[in-house]
Short mmCIF file of C-alpha atoms in Angstrom, two decimals:
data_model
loop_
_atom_site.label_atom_id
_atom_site.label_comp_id
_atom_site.label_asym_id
_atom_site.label_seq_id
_atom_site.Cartn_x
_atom_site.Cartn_y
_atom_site.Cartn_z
CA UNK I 1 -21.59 63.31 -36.10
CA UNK I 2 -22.59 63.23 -39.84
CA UNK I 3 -23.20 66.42 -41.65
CA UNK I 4 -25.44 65.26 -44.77
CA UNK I 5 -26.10 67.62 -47.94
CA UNK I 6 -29.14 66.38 -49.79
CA UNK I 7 -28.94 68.27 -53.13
CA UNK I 8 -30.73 68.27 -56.15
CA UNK I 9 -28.40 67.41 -59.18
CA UNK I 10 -26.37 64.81 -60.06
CA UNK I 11 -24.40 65.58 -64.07
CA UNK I 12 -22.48 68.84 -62.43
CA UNK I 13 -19.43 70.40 -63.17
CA UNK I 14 -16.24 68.73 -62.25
CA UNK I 15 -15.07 71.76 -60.27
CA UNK I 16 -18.30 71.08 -57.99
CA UNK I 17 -17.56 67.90 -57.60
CA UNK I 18 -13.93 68.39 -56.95
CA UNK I 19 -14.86 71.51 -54.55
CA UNK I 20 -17.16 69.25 -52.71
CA UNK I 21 -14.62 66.64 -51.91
CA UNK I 22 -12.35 68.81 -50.76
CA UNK I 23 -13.67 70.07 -48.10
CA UNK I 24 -15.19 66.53 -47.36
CA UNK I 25 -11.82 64.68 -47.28
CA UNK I 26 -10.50 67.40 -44.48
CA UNK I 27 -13.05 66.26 -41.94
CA UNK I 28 -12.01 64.18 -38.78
CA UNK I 29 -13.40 61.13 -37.20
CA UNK I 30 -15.74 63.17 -34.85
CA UNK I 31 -17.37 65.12 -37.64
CA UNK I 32 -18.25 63.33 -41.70
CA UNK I 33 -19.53 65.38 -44.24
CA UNK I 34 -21.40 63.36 -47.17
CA UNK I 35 -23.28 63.86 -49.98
CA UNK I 36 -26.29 62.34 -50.98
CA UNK I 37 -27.25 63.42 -54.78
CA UNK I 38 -31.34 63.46 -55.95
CA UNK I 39 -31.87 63.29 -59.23
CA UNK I 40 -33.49 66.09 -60.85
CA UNK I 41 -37.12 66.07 -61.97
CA UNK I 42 -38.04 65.92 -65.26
CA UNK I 43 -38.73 69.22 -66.75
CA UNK I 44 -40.62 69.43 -69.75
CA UNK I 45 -40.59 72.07 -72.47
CA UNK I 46 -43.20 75.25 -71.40
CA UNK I 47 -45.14 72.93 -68.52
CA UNK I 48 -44.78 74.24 -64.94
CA UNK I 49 -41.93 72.85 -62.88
CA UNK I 50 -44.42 71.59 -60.14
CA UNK I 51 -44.26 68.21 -60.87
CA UNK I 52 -40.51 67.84 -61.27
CA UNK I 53 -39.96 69.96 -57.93
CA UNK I 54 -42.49 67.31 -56.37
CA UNK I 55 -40.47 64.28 -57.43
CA UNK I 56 -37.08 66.09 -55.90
CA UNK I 57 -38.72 66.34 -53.39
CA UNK I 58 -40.13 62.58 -52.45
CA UNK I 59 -36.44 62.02 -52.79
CA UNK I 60 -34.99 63.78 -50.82
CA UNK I 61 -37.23 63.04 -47.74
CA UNK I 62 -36.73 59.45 -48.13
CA UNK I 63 -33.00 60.33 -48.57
CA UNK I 64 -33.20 61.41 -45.01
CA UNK I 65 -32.45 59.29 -42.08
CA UNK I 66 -34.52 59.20 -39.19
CA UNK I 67 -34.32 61.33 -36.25
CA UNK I 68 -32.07 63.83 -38.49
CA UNK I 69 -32.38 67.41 -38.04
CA UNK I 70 -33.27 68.52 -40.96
CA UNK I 71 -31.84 72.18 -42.23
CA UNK I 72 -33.49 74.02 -45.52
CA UNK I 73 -31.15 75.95 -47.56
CA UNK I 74 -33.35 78.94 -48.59
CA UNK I 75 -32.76 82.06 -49.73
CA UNK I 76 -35.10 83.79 -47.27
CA UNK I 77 -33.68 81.54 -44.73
CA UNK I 78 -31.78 83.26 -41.60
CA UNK I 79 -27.90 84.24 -41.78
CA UNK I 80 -25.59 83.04 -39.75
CA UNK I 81 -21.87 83.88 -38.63
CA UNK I 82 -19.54 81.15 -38.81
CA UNK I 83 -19.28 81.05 -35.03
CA UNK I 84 -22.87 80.87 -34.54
CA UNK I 85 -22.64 78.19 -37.36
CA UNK I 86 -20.28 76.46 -35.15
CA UNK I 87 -22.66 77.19 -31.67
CA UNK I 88 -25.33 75.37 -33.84
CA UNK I 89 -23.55 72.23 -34.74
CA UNK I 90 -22.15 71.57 -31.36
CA UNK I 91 -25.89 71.72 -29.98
CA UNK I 92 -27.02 69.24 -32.30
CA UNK I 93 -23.79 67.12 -31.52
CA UNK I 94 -25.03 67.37 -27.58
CA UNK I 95 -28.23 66.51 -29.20
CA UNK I 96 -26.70 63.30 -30.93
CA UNK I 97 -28.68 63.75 -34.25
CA UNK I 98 -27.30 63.92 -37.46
CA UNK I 99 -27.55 67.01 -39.45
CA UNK I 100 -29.59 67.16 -43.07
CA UNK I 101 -28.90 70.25 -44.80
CA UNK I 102 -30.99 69.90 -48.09
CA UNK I 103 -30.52 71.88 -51.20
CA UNK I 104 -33.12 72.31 -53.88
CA UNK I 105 -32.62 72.10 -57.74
CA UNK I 106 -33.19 75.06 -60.29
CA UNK I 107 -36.54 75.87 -58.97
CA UNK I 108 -35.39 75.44 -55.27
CA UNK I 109 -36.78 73.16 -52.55
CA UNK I 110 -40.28 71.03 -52.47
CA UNK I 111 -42.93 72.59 -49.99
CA UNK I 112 -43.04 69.27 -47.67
CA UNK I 113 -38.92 69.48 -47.06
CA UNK I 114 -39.26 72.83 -46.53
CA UNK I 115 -42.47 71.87 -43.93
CA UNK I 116 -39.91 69.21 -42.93
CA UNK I 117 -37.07 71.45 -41.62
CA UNK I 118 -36.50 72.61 -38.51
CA UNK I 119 -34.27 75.14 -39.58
CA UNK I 120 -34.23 77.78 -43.01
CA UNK I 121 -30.91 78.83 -43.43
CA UNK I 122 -29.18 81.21 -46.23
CA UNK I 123 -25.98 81.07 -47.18
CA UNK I 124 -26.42 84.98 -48.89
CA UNK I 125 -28.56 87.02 -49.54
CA UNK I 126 -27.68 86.44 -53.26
CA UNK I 127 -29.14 83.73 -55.05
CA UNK I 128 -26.83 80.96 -55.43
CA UNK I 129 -26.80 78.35 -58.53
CA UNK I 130 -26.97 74.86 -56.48
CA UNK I 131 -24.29 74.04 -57.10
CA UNK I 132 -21.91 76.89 -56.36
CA UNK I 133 -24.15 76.25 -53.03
CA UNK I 134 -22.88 72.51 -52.60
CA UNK I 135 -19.12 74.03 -52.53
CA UNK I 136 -20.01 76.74 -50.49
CA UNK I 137 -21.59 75.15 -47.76
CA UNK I 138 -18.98 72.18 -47.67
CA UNK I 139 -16.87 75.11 -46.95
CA UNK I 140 -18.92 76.79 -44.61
CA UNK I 141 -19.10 73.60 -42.24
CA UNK I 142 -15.51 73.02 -42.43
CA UNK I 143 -14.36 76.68 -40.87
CA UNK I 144 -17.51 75.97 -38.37
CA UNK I 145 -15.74 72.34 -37.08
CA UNK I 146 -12.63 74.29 -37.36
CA UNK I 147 -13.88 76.95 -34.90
CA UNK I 148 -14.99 73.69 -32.66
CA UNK I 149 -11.77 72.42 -32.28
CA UNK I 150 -9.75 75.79 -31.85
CA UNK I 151 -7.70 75.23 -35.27
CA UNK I 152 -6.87 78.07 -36.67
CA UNK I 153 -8.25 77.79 -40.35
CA UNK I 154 -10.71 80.49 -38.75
CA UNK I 155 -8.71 83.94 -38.98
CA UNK I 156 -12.09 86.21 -38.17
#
């Protein structure tokens, strides 16, 4: 099963980066996590970000494959425990659809992915830079596939 971060961004911080790949390299055959970067919109002195939130957003639906299920990372989105985390990704497994979780830029997440998701999920209740929420979520899946296969990296 492929878990697939969308995310707005692509000139972050190499401790993002690093962070990211981390967590990514620890995953097993039966679960991948990638990373597929959007570059930001162009954002232009005092005009609105609509535009550049637009163009994020054409890109990241076409980033996503077909018959994904799509996830929103949203602030206002619903929390989750780990194990329900892990509950959710074993559905979609018996499902056998890959998982999109997408991540917005500065601004957050176009209206049409957000119309596009099938689920709105929040890492905190806090407002997250993205990408402190890229390393965060790569860690977040990990301890859920660890709760799948009874490993114990999960100490709750």
């Amino acid at each position: 099963m492929r878990l697939i971060v969308v995310a707005a961004g692509t000139k972050l911080p190499d401790w993002v980066n690093a962070g990211f790949e981390d967590y990514a390299g620890r995953f097993t055959r039966d679960y991948k996590l990638e990373l597929k970067e959007i570059a930001l919109g162009q954002r232009a002195g005092s005009s609105p970000p609509a535009q550049a939130i637009a163009k994020e957003g054409e890109k990241m639906l076409a980033a996503i494959p077909q018959g994904a299920y799509v996830v929103a990372m949203q602030v206002g989105g619903k929390n989750v425990s780990s194990e329900q985390l892990a509950q959710f990704l074993q559905a979609r497994a018996r499902d056998g659809r890959d998982v999109v979780f997408c991540i917005g830029g500065p601004e957050g997440l176009a209206p049409e992915v957000d119309a596009r998701a099938e689920f709105r999920w929040s890492l905190s209740a806090l407002t997250l830079p993205h990408a402190l929420a890229r390393v965060v979520l790569a860690e977040a899946l990990y301890r859920a596939v660890m709760i799948i296969k009874g490993h114990p990296y999960h100490r709750a």
